[in-house]
Amino acid sequence: MMTIRHNWCSECKETCLNHATLCTICGSTLEAPPAAVVSDLARRNQDSAARRRTNDPPGSLFSFTMQDLVQEATQNQRRDLGDLRELLENIRQEIRATGVAQQDLLEEMRSVREEWQAVPAELWDPSIGSGSSSRPTSVEYLERIPRTVVSRKSSILRQGCLSCSSKAIAGCPLPPPMEVIPGEFGMTEACALEHGTLILPEFNRTGKGGLTLATKTLIANATKPVIVYMERGDGVTFCQKAITAQDAGASAVVIGNNVTEPWPYVMKDSKGEAVGDKVSIPIVMVKLADGQALVSFFRQRNNTTVECAKWNLRMEPQNQNCVICTESFSISEVLLRLPACGHHFHESCAMQWLTSHNTCPYCRRELPTDDAAYEQERRRTERTHASSDSAAGRSSQYQDFYG
């Protein structure tokens, strides 16, 4: 008995052997063939078999049975599948080749980045480029460097900024925000003085002899918190300057430095004049260039108060690390700060380095040694190059570093 397959397309009116359920010509769903078609197909199969048994030569049109047609369709399908597999394999190979190329490119980029970011040898070894041969720092110099115990008033734990928030006037641009170094006496807590008036004394900016009556009057008549600008030097201590401004009614004092280095500079109450909370206002310092910019700004405005300007002074906590051990500075720790450059480290970390090197661990600035011949040659080289950072200059900086 012949099995009836659902391979008849009612639209095309013919059988379809290339797909099990759909017509490959029109896409219609295949159905069971009509009875007339089934009987005709059975008759053809019988006639074909009879002819094969008699006179039909092999390979003739009538020598193929339904089984032969199915077998040929299956072979065609397998051949197409093989071609598809070959195409997929080619695609996979191209993807692998692309991935290898991308990996090679990434490796090359990583190598270039590492080479670019590599720290030059002279930054690790102070004997390269500085002319030294890893000499230890002078023992006397190390003994003279003051040690500081970190406290809540330490400037290293705080940072500040002085800025002007007014609109600029044509021909007189506002100075940019300035870094300020808080003093280690007076108000040392975080504070924010907003929209204050900055007053520049017309005379006696160092505070020697006190403030003039005109300056005191400006402070007394101000309707906003007053920030007084003064300058370092003239034999007046930082504490005396702060007390002078405070007694006149000022809310804060900004001290302009009178030398370029060392910076940052730490203002201390070295004579104990602020003991007993004699200074209750914040006192901060700006570097020499910023102080000159403030004076220039006042002169351009032709004014000692610049009432139209709104000045803001902020102080807030900050975290700083020892660049040798990368650990944060904490309360009660002993720090060593190099007078020549102002960089600070844990005492133990710094001593471990300085007993075998005569350079700052951070900036590689040279320090004195106990090698007399080397020191003589170093001073001769400095004089030859007319360096502003002479040995005498460093000595005076050491004497003046802690005011």
Tab-separated table of C-alpha atoms in Angstrom:
chain	number	residue	atom	x	y	z
A	1	MET	CA	0.000	0.000	0.000
A	2	MET	CA	1.382	3.411	-1.011
A	3	THR	CA	1.801	6.026	1.757
A	4	ILE	CA	0.088	9.298	0.917
A	5	ARG	CA	2.360	12.342	1.683
A	6	HIS	CA	1.206	15.905	2.103
A	7	ASN	CA	3.165	17.282	-0.831
A	8	TRP	CA	0.445	18.786	-3.029
A	9	CYS	CA	0.198	22.539	-3.654
A	10	SER	CA	-3.384	23.487	-4.446
A	11	GLU	CA	-2.233	26.840	-5.872
A	12	CYS	CA	0.414	25.532	-8.235
A	13	LYS	CA	-1.570	22.314	-8.953
A	14	GLU	CA	1.519	20.152	-8.628
A	15	THR	CA	3.538	18.184	-6.126
A	16	CYS	CA	6.471	19.720	-4.242
A	17	LEU	CA	9.354	17.557	-3.045
A	18	ASN	CA	11.810	20.236	-1.907
A	19	HIS	CA	10.117	21.027	1.411
A	20	ALA	CA	8.150	19.037	3.924
A	21	THR	CA	5.339	21.506	4.629
A	22	LEU	CA	5.592	24.523	2.283
A	23	CYS	CA	5.565	25.006	-1.441
A	24	THR	CA	8.917	26.330	-2.572
A	25	ILE	CA	7.281	28.153	-5.493
A	26	CYS	CA	4.414	30.127	-3.932
A	27	GLY	CA	4.842	29.462	-0.193
A	28	SER	CA	1.419	27.815	0.314
A	29	THR	CA	0.960	25.060	2.868
A	30	LEU	CA	1.213	21.611	1.294
A	31	GLU	CA	-1.785	19.295	1.470
A	32	ALA	CA	-2.628	15.734	0.727
A	33	PRO	CA	-2.965	15.318	-3.057
A	34	PRO	CA	-6.454	14.773	-4.545
A	35	ALA	CA	-7.541	11.197	-5.207
A	36	ALA	CA	-7.195	11.646	-8.980
A	37	VAL	CA	-3.608	12.779	-8.548
A	38	VAL	CA	-2.818	9.884	-6.221
A	39	SER	CA	-4.249	7.334	-8.617
A	40	ASP	CA	-2.455	8.930	-11.572
A	41	LEU	CA	0.815	8.896	-9.667
A	42	ALA	CA	0.357	5.259	-8.746
A	43	ARG	CA	-0.362	4.413	-12.354
A	44	ARG	CA	2.742	6.256	-13.531
A	45	ASN	CA	4.891	4.433	-11.021
A	46	GLN	CA	3.536	1.121	-12.225
A	47	ASP	CA	4.087	2.033	-15.890
A	48	SER	CA	7.574	3.255	-15.123
A	49	ALA	CA	8.453	0.088	-13.330
A	50	ALA	CA	7.092	-1.958	-16.219
A	51	ARG	CA	9.092	-0.026	-18.776
A	52	ARG	CA	12.227	-0.404	-16.691
A	53	ARG	CA	11.687	-4.102	-16.685
A	54	THR	CA	11.391	-4.124	-20.488
A	55	ASN	CA	12.891	-1.760	-23.029
A	56	ASP	CA	13.606	1.650	-21.340
A	57	PRO	CA	17.320	2.335	-21.262
A	58	PRO	CA	18.789	3.402	-17.936
A	59	GLY	CA	18.777	7.173	-17.383
A	60	SER	CA	15.803	7.890	-19.593
A	61	LEU	CA	13.082	10.287	-18.450
A	62	PHE	CA	10.676	7.472	-17.556
A	63	SER	CA	13.279	5.426	-15.686
A	64	PHE	CA	13.044	7.709	-12.550
A	65	THR	CA	10.677	6.682	-9.784
A	66	MET	CA	9.360	8.826	-6.962
A	67	GLN	CA	12.095	7.416	-4.721
A	68	ASP	CA	14.742	8.553	-7.225
A	69	LEU	CA	13.365	12.089	-7.199
A	70	VAL	CA	13.352	12.220	-3.395
A	71	GLN	CA	16.911	10.908	-3.301
A	72	GLU	CA	18.075	13.570	-5.778
A	73	ALA	CA	16.346	16.331	-3.774
A	74	THR	CA	18.024	15.070	-0.596
A	75	GLN	CA	21.435	15.129	-2.259
A	76	ASN	CA	20.857	18.681	-3.485
A	77	GLN	CA	19.847	19.710	0.009
A	78	ARG	CA	22.986	18.149	1.505
A	79	ARG	CA	25.158	19.869	-1.092
A	80	ASP	CA	23.579	23.248	-0.261
A	81	LEU	CA	24.091	22.576	3.440
A	82	GLY	CA	27.759	21.802	2.824
A	83	ASP	CA	28.185	25.074	0.939
A	84	LEU	CA	26.562	26.924	3.849
A	85	ARG	CA	28.879	25.268	6.353
A	86	GLU	CA	31.890	26.236	4.276
A	87	LEU	CA	30.684	29.852	4.152
A	88	LEU	CA	30.192	29.934	7.929
A	89	GLU	CA	33.671	28.538	8.495
A	90	ASN	CA	35.156	31.241	6.268
A	91	ILE	CA	33.310	33.883	8.270
A	92	ARG	CA	34.610	32.386	11.532
A	93	GLN	CA	38.183	32.497	10.239
A	94	GLU	CA	37.810	36.138	9.245
A	95	ILE	CA	36.438	36.964	12.706
A	96	ARG	CA	39.379	35.183	14.349
A	97	ALA	CA	41.835	37.084	12.155
A	98	THR	CA	40.130	40.383	13.041
A	99	GLY	CA	40.266	39.536	16.761
A	100	VAL	CA	43.984	38.772	16.552
A	101	ALA	CA	44.615	42.070	14.762
A	102	GLN	CA	42.638	43.950	17.414
A	103	GLN	CA	44.567	42.229	20.200
A	104	ASP	CA	47.877	43.134	18.543
A	105	LEU	CA	46.732	46.757	18.265
A	106	LEU	CA	45.701	46.849	21.931
A	107	GLU	CA	49.061	45.416	22.983
A	108	GLU	CA	50.865	48.036	20.919
A	109	MET	CA	48.762	50.842	22.418
A	110	ARG	CA	49.381	49.502	25.935
A	111	SER	CA	53.115	49.391	25.281
A	112	VAL	CA	53.131	52.970	24.001
A	113	ARG	CA	51.082	54.136	27.004
A	114	GLU	CA	53.414	52.439	29.485
A	115	GLU	CA	56.435	53.930	27.774
A	116	TRP	CA	54.882	57.400	27.819
A	117	GLN	CA	53.891	57.122	31.476
A	118	ALA	CA	57.199	55.679	32.609
A	119	VAL	CA	58.829	57.825	35.275
A	120	PRO	CA	62.243	59.079	34.112
A	121	ALA	CA	65.147	57.557	35.949
A	122	GLU	CA	66.318	60.944	37.250
A	123	LEU	CA	63.089	61.315	39.210
A	124	TRP	CA	63.804	58.117	41.111
A	125	ASP	CA	67.553	58.517	41.486
A	126	PRO	CA	68.681	61.971	42.625
A	127	SER	CA	72.254	61.168	41.596
A	128	ILE	CA	71.183	61.340	37.926
A	129	GLY	CA	70.965	64.836	36.511
A	130	SER	CA	71.710	66.617	39.796
A	131	GLY	CA	75.425	65.968	39.759
A	132	SER	CA	75.342	64.308	43.183
A	133	SER	CA	76.256	60.746	43.932
A	134	SER	CA	73.683	59.956	46.597
A	135	ARG	CA	75.507	61.795	49.358
A	136	PRO	CA	73.767	61.958	52.729
A	137	THR	CA	72.355	65.289	53.852
A	138	SER	CA	74.414	67.277	56.322
A	139	VAL	CA	73.945	66.015	59.864
A	140	GLU	CA	73.859	69.565	61.233
A	141	TYR	CA	71.244	70.551	58.678
A	142	LEU	CA	69.049	67.597	59.639
A	143	GLU	CA	69.318	68.474	63.321
A	144	ARG	CA	68.315	72.099	62.679
A	145	ILE	CA	65.176	71.282	60.686
A	146	PRO	CA	62.236	71.881	63.067
A	147	ARG	CA	59.858	69.009	63.711
A	148	THR	CA	56.143	69.687	63.940
A	149	VAL	CA	53.489	67.673	65.735
A	150	VAL	CA	50.252	67.623	63.766
A	151	SER	CA	47.369	69.239	65.652
A	152	ARG	CA	43.904	70.442	64.770
A	153	LYS	CA	45.373	73.880	64.047
A	154	SER	CA	48.000	72.594	61.609
A	155	SER	CA	47.672	74.288	58.229
A	156	ILE	CA	48.500	71.024	56.497
A	157	LEU	CA	45.048	69.737	57.467
A	158	ARG	CA	43.248	72.771	56.008
A	159	GLN	CA	42.959	74.586	52.697
A	160	GLY	CA	41.472	77.912	51.706
A	161	CYS	CA	40.504	80.137	48.798
A	162	LEU	CA	40.000	83.891	48.296
A	163	SER	CA	37.768	84.873	45.373
A	164	CYS	CA	35.816	87.819	44.001
A	165	SER	CA	32.236	87.215	42.850
A	166	SER	CA	31.409	90.634	41.381
A	167	LYS	CA	30.895	91.493	37.738
A	168	ALA	CA	34.003	92.610	35.882
A	169	ILE	CA	34.370	96.217	34.762
A	170	ALA	CA	35.703	97.048	31.298
A	171	GLY	CA	39.462	97.542	31.440
A	172	CYS	CA	39.697	96.135	34.968
A	173	PRO	CA	39.323	92.331	35.031
A	174	LEU	CA	38.672	90.572	38.305
A	175	PRO	CA	41.592	88.652	39.822
A	176	PRO	CA	41.225	84.857	39.604
A	177	PRO	CA	40.524	82.749	42.713
A	178	MET	CA	43.620	82.560	44.886
A	179	GLU	CA	44.958	79.762	47.049
A	180	VAL	CA	45.423	80.854	50.651
A	181	ILE	CA	47.467	79.114	53.343
A	182	PRO	CA	45.735	79.298	56.738
A	183	GLY	CA	47.829	80.376	59.716
A	184	GLU	CA	48.236	78.048	62.659
A	185	PHE	CA	46.720	80.469	65.158
A	186	GLY	CA	43.519	82.483	65.385
A	187	MET	CA	40.343	80.890	63.997
A	188	THR	CA	41.411	77.546	62.609
A	189	GLU	CA	38.015	75.938	62.150
A	190	ALA	CA	36.243	75.674	58.790
A	191	CYS	CA	34.610	78.954	57.889
A	192	ALA	CA	33.005	80.771	54.966
A	193	LEU	CA	32.974	84.560	54.800
A	194	GLU	CA	30.657	85.509	51.926
A	195	HIS	CA	30.243	88.824	50.079
A	196	GLY	CA	32.696	90.678	52.283
A	197	THR	CA	34.537	93.963	51.682
A	198	LEU	CA	38.270	93.790	51.056
A	199	ILE	CA	40.161	96.840	52.345
A	200	LEU	CA	43.684	97.735	51.273
A	201	PRO	CA	45.364	100.175	53.693
A	202	GLU	CA	46.685	103.159	51.772
A	203	PHE	CA	49.699	103.367	54.098
A	204	ASN	CA	51.420	101.055	56.586
A	205	ARG	CA	50.322	97.834	54.877
A	206	THR	CA	52.726	95.903	57.074
A	207	GLY	CA	50.952	97.187	60.163
A	208	LYS	CA	54.037	98.910	61.553
A	209	GLY	CA	52.826	101.777	63.692
A	210	GLY	CA	49.232	100.545	63.442
A	211	LEU	CA	46.543	101.326	60.903
A	212	THR	CA	45.832	104.872	59.886
A	213	LEU	CA	42.720	106.686	61.078
A	214	ALA	CA	41.355	106.635	57.517
A	215	THR	CA	41.683	102.842	57.311
A	216	LYS	CA	40.086	102.369	60.733
A	217	THR	CA	37.201	104.590	59.638
A	218	LEU	CA	36.659	102.519	56.482
A	219	ILE	CA	36.513	99.368	58.588
A	220	ALA	CA	34.128	100.888	61.132
A	221	ASN	CA	31.757	102.225	58.480
A	222	ALA	CA	31.647	99.038	56.384
A	223	THR	CA	28.217	97.411	56.098
A	224	LYS	CA	29.649	94.011	55.227
A	225	PRO	CA	32.258	91.772	56.902
A	226	VAL	CA	35.697	93.329	56.339
A	227	ILE	CA	38.783	91.506	55.096
A	228	VAL	CA	41.946	93.552	55.581
A	229	TYR	CA	44.895	93.043	53.256
A	230	MET	CA	48.330	93.456	54.859
A	231	GLU	CA	51.862	92.547	53.839
A	232	ARG	CA	54.532	90.451	55.473
A	233	GLY	CA	57.674	92.017	56.934
A	234	ASP	CA	58.834	95.292	58.497
A	235	GLY	CA	59.572	93.578	61.816
A	236	VAL	CA	55.878	93.071	62.644
A	237	THR	CA	54.915	89.500	63.520
A	238	PHE	CA	51.943	87.810	61.922
A	239	CYS	CA	50.163	87.748	65.261
A	240	GLN	CA	50.659	91.507	65.737
A	241	LYS	CA	49.227	92.161	62.266
A	242	ALA	CA	46.178	90.011	63.049
A	243	ILE	CA	45.588	91.737	66.397
A	244	THR	CA	45.896	95.188	64.766
A	245	ALA	CA	43.225	94.310	62.171
A	246	GLN	CA	41.004	92.573	64.737
A	247	ASP	CA	41.069	95.531	67.110
A	248	ALA	CA	39.964	97.784	64.224
A	249	GLY	CA	36.923	95.559	63.610
A	250	ALA	CA	38.105	93.337	60.771
A	251	SER	CA	36.589	89.869	60.306
A	252	ALA	CA	39.652	88.331	58.611
A	253	VAL	CA	43.206	89.172	57.550
A	254	VAL	CA	44.957	88.304	54.271
A	255	ILE	CA	48.747	88.544	54.395
A	256	GLY	CA	50.651	89.056	51.145
A	257	ASN	CA	54.005	87.253	51.074
A	258	ASN	CA	57.084	89.362	50.271
A	259	VAL	CA	59.276	86.562	48.855
A	260	THR	CA	58.707	83.954	46.167
A	261	GLU	CA	60.070	80.966	48.076
A	262	PRO	CA	59.512	78.928	50.052
A	263	TRP	CA	55.877	78.351	49.193
A	264	PRO	CA	53.534	77.330	50.707
A	265	TYR	CA	54.535	79.310	53.779
A	266	VAL	CA	53.390	78.414	57.295
A	267	MET	CA	52.453	81.310	59.571
A	268	LYS	CA	53.007	80.452	63.247
A	269	ASP	CA	52.728	82.294	66.527
A	270	SER	CA	56.430	81.779	67.256
A	271	LYS	CA	56.443	84.271	70.183
A	272	GLY	CA	53.256	83.041	71.855
A	273	GLU	CA	51.451	86.349	71.296
A	274	ALA	CA	48.129	84.657	70.500
A	275	VAL	CA	47.981	82.617	73.692
A	276	GLY	CA	44.622	82.875	75.424
A	277	ASP	CA	42.607	83.379	72.251
A	278	LYS	CA	43.940	86.887	71.711
A	279	VAL	CA	43.333	86.310	67.993
A	280	SER	CA	39.833	85.089	67.147
A	281	ILE	CA	39.668	85.891	63.417
A	282	PRO	CA	41.107	83.805	60.577
A	283	ILE	CA	44.485	84.855	59.155
A	284	VAL	CA	45.632	83.515	55.793
A	285	MET	CA	48.520	84.146	53.394
A	286	VAL	CA	48.635	84.529	49.597
A	287	LYS	CA	51.791	84.106	47.550
A	288	LEU	CA	53.766	87.099	46.305
A	289	ALA	CA	52.285	87.120	42.778
A	290	ASP	CA	48.693	86.985	44.088
A	291	GLY	CA	49.352	89.792	46.543
A	292	GLN	CA	50.750	91.960	43.754
A	293	ALA	CA	47.675	91.159	41.650
A	294	LEU	CA	45.399	92.380	44.471
A	295	VAL	CA	47.317	95.645	44.822
A	296	SER	CA	47.168	96.160	41.040
A	297	PHE	CA	43.416	95.510	41.083
A	298	PHE	CA	42.882	98.187	43.733
A	299	ARG	CA	45.026	100.679	41.855
A	300	GLN	CA	43.084	100.127	38.620
A	301	ARG	CA	39.856	100.788	40.490
A	302	ASN	CA	41.504	103.827	42.163
A	303	ASN	CA	39.921	102.696	45.367
A	304	THR	CA	41.080	101.286	48.692
A	305	THR	CA	37.894	99.408	49.462
A	306	VAL	CA	36.277	98.504	46.129
A	307	GLU	CA	32.811	98.441	47.675
A	308	CYS	CA	31.322	97.175	44.427
A	309	ALA	CA	33.347	93.963	44.706
A	310	LYS	CA	32.103	90.993	46.723
A	311	TRP	CA	34.913	88.962	48.268
A	312	ASN	CA	34.617	85.426	49.555
A	313	LEU	CA	37.032	83.705	51.929
A	314	ARG	CA	36.680	79.982	52.580
A	315	MET	CA	38.624	77.567	54.758
A	316	GLU	CA	37.852	73.855	54.878
A	317	PRO	CA	39.508	70.589	55.943
A	318	GLN	CA	41.741	68.657	53.543
A	319	ASN	CA	43.621	65.348	53.533
A	320	GLN	CA	47.298	65.311	52.627
A	321	ASN	CA	49.613	62.349	52.283
A	322	CYS	CA	53.292	61.742	52.847
A	323	VAL	CA	54.672	61.238	49.318
A	324	ILE	CA	57.177	58.676	50.601
A	325	CYS	CA	54.838	56.202	52.313
A	326	THR	CA	51.587	57.576	50.723
A	327	GLU	CA	49.856	57.466	54.143
A	328	SER	CA	47.699	60.385	55.300
A	329	PHE	CA	48.957	62.785	57.953
A	330	SER	CA	47.129	62.336	61.236
A	331	ILE	CA	46.796	64.198	64.511
A	332	SER	CA	49.816	63.745	66.877
A	333	GLU	CA	52.173	62.525	64.131
A	334	VAL	CA	55.607	64.165	63.908
A	335	LEU	CA	56.325	65.829	60.552
A	336	LEU	CA	59.529	67.179	59.039
A	337	ARG	CA	59.249	70.081	56.604
A	338	LEU	CA	62.224	71.031	54.449
A	339	PRO	CA	62.909	74.787	54.709
A	340	ALA	CA	64.337	75.088	51.183
A	341	CYS	CA	61.187	73.962	49.350
A	342	GLY	CA	58.482	73.660	52.011
A	343	HIS	CA	57.599	70.018	51.332
A	344	HIS	CA	56.629	67.949	54.349
A	345	PHE	CA	56.902	64.257	55.199
A	346	HIS	CA	56.611	61.916	58.136
A	347	GLU	CA	59.809	62.416	60.152
A	348	SER	CA	60.696	58.729	60.056
A	349	CYS	CA	60.119	58.526	56.293
A	350	ALA	CA	62.160	61.657	55.602
A	351	MET	CA	65.080	60.641	57.813
A	352	GLN	CA	65.318	57.244	56.161
A	353	TRP	CA	65.728	59.034	52.819
A	354	LEU	CA	67.864	62.011	53.862
A	355	THR	CA	70.475	59.940	55.674
A	356	SER	CA	71.505	58.544	52.290
A	357	HIS	CA	70.429	61.320	49.854
A	358	ASN	CA	70.872	65.091	49.811
A	359	THR	CA	67.731	65.916	47.849
A	360	CYS	CA	64.080	66.537	48.647
A	361	PRO	CA	62.182	63.251	48.119
A	362	TYR	CA	59.493	65.161	46.199
A	363	CYS	CA	61.088	67.891	44.074
A	364	ARG	CA	64.754	66.681	44.138
A	365	ARG	CA	66.034	70.051	45.286
A	366	GLU	CA	69.564	69.671	46.592
A	367	LEU	CA	70.318	70.022	50.288
A	368	PRO	CA	73.636	70.719	52.065
A	369	THR	CA	76.095	67.848	52.629
A	370	ASP	CA	79.113	67.309	54.865
A	371	ASP	CA	81.360	66.876	51.811
A	372	ALA	CA	83.393	70.121	51.830
A	373	ALA	CA	84.843	69.643	48.323
A	374	TYR	CA	81.448	68.883	46.837
A	375	GLU	CA	79.821	71.862	48.595
A	376	GLN	CA	82.547	74.194	47.311
A	377	GLU	CA	82.016	73.002	43.748
A	378	ARG	CA	78.240	73.266	44.071
A	379	ARG	CA	78.440	76.869	45.305
A	380	ARG	CA	80.865	77.733	42.507
A	381	THR	CA	78.406	76.323	39.947
A	382	GLU	CA	75.530	78.294	41.457
A	383	ARG	CA	77.495	81.537	41.314
A	384	THR	CA	78.501	80.818	37.726
A	385	HIS	CA	74.891	80.423	36.649
A	386	ALA	CA	73.782	83.425	38.722
A	387	SER	CA	71.140	81.268	40.321
A	388	SER	CA	68.540	83.033	42.407
A	389	ASP	CA	68.513	79.916	44.549
A	390	SER	CA	72.015	80.408	45.928
A	391	ALA	CA	73.337	78.800	49.051
A	392	ALA	CA	73.128	82.133	50.883
A	393	GLY	CA	69.538	82.519	49.764
A	394	ARG	CA	68.634	79.120	51.061
A	395	SER	CA	70.275	79.926	54.356
A	396	SER	CA	68.234	83.108	54.761
A	397	GLN	CA	65.090	81.230	53.701
A	398	TYR	CA	65.763	78.741	56.457
A	399	GLN	CA	66.047	81.511	59.021
A	400	ASP	CA	62.788	83.136	57.841
A	401	PHE	CA	60.803	80.019	57.003
A	402	TYR	CA	58.913	79.752	60.278
A	403	GLY	CA	57.713	83.288	61.048
